[in-house]
């Protein structure tokens, strides 16, 4: 298991049983509220790109590709 602090471009992760490749990431610390990370990930099976928002406390699995 990895946390949001381990996110970097090129990392392969697994979410909901599907492998993804991190294309871009941005750390956002708003003036009010909790910090979060916005990531753009590409599905390795069908090639679609999706944008997700992860809270600082969330974690994910590394993909075995």
PDB file of C-alpha atoms in Angstrom:
ATOM      1  CA  UNK A   1       0.000   0.000   0.000  1.00  0.00           C
ATOM      2  CA  UNK A   2       1.215   3.482  -0.858  1.00  0.00           C
ATOM      3  CA  UNK A   3      -0.055   6.866   0.253  1.00  0.00           C
ATOM      4  CA  UNK A   4      -0.571  10.115  -1.634  1.00  0.00           C
ATOM      5  CA  UNK A   5       2.924  11.313  -0.659  1.00  0.00           C
ATOM      6  CA  UNK A   6       4.415   8.557  -2.863  1.00  0.00           C
ATOM      7  CA  UNK A   7       2.711   9.827  -6.045  1.00  0.00           C
ATOM      8  CA  UNK A   8       4.977  10.750  -8.955  1.00  0.00           C
ATOM      9  CA  UNK A   9       4.737  10.757 -12.749  1.00  0.00           C
ATOM     10  CA  UNK A  10       5.149   7.373 -14.357  1.00  0.00           C
ATOM     11  CA  UNK A  11       4.031   5.395 -11.298  1.00  0.00           C
ATOM     12  CA  UNK A  12       1.757   2.426 -12.009  1.00  0.00           C
ATOM     13  CA  UNK A  13      -1.088   2.058  -9.511  1.00  0.00           C
ATOM     14  CA  UNK A  14      -4.146  -0.137  -9.155  1.00  0.00           C
ATOM     15  CA  UNK A  15      -7.578   1.286  -8.325  1.00  0.00           C
ATOM     16  CA  UNK A  16     -10.751  -0.819  -8.201  1.00  0.00           C
ATOM     17  CA  UNK A  17      -8.871  -3.782  -9.704  1.00  0.00           C
ATOM     18  CA  UNK A  18      -7.753  -1.835 -12.811  1.00  0.00           C
ATOM     19  CA  UNK A  19      -4.112  -0.823 -13.492  1.00  0.00           C
ATOM     20  CA  UNK A  20      -3.432   2.872 -14.169  1.00  0.00           C
ATOM     21  CA  UNK A  21      -0.417   4.969 -15.170  1.00  0.00           C
ATOM     22  CA  UNK A  22      -0.036   8.421 -13.522  1.00  0.00           C
ATOM     23  CA  UNK A  23       0.286  11.047 -16.250  1.00  0.00           C
ATOM     24  CA  UNK A  24       0.214  14.213 -14.110  1.00  0.00           C
ATOM     25  CA  UNK A  25      -0.281  15.203 -10.480  1.00  0.00           C
ATOM     26  CA  UNK A  26      -0.882  18.437  -8.590  1.00  0.00           C
ATOM     27  CA  UNK A  27      -0.809  19.021  -4.848  1.00  0.00           C
ATOM     28  CA  UNK A  28      -3.464  21.554  -3.793  1.00  0.00           C
ATOM     29  CA  UNK A  29      -3.510  23.230  -0.399  1.00  0.00           C
ATOM     30  CA  UNK A  30      -6.550  25.496  -0.237  1.00  0.00           C
ATOM     31  CA  UNK A  31      -6.661  28.356   2.224  1.00  0.00           C
ATOM     32  CA  UNK A  32      -9.570  26.753   3.991  1.00  0.00           C
ATOM     33  CA  UNK A  33     -10.031  23.011   4.389  1.00  0.00           C
ATOM     34  CA  UNK A  34      -7.945  19.889   3.988  1.00  0.00           C
ATOM     35  CA  UNK A  35      -5.161  19.514   1.417  1.00  0.00           C
ATOM     36  CA  UNK A  36      -5.655  17.111  -1.497  1.00  0.00           C
ATOM     37  CA  UNK A  37      -3.887  15.768  -4.567  1.00  0.00           C
ATOM     38  CA  UNK A  38      -5.418  15.922  -8.028  1.00  0.00           C
ATOM     39  CA  UNK A  39      -4.102  13.229 -10.388  1.00  0.00           C
ATOM     40  CA  UNK A  40      -4.608  12.493 -14.068  1.00  0.00           C
ATOM     41  CA  UNK A  41      -4.349   8.757 -14.718  1.00  0.00           C
ATOM     42  CA  UNK A  42      -4.455   6.645 -17.888  1.00  0.00           C
ATOM     43  CA  UNK A  43      -6.168   3.264 -17.881  1.00  0.00           C
ATOM     44  CA  UNK A  44      -3.630   0.671 -19.076  1.00  0.00           C
ATOM     45  CA  UNK A  45      -6.329  -1.623 -20.472  1.00  0.00           C
ATOM     46  CA  UNK A  46      -8.357   0.719 -22.693  1.00  0.00           C
ATOM     47  CA  UNK A  47      -6.200   3.901 -22.776  1.00  0.00           C
ATOM     48  CA  UNK A  48      -8.789   6.329 -21.381  1.00  0.00           C
ATOM     49  CA  UNK A  49      -7.580   9.256 -19.279  1.00  0.00           C
ATOM     50  CA  UNK A  50      -9.418  10.085 -16.042  1.00  0.00           C
ATOM     51  CA  UNK A  51      -8.921  12.848 -13.481  1.00  0.00           C
ATOM     52  CA  UNK A  52      -9.290  11.883  -9.801  1.00  0.00           C
ATOM     53  CA  UNK A  53      -9.015  13.786  -6.540  1.00  0.00           C
ATOM     54  CA  UNK A  54      -7.388  12.044  -3.574  1.00  0.00           C
ATOM     55  CA  UNK A  55      -7.502  13.219   0.024  1.00  0.00           C
ATOM     56  CA  UNK A  56      -4.237  13.243   1.956  1.00  0.00           C
ATOM     57  CA  UNK A  57      -5.328  10.250   4.051  1.00  0.00           C
ATOM     58  CA  UNK A  58      -6.150   7.934   1.099  1.00  0.00           C
ATOM     59  CA  UNK A  59      -3.911   5.079  -0.021  1.00  0.00           C
ATOM     60  CA  UNK A  60      -3.706   2.766  -3.052  1.00  0.00           C
ATOM     61  CA  UNK A  61      -1.956  -0.375  -4.269  1.00  0.00           C
ATOM     62  CA  UNK A  62       0.964  -0.492  -6.651  1.00  0.00           C
ATOM     63  CA  UNK A  63       0.227  -2.326  -9.913  1.00  0.00           C
ATOM     64  CA  UNK A  64       2.231  -5.395 -10.848  1.00  0.00           C
ATOM     65  CA  UNK A  65       2.755  -4.854 -14.589  1.00  0.00           C
TER      66      UNK A  65
END
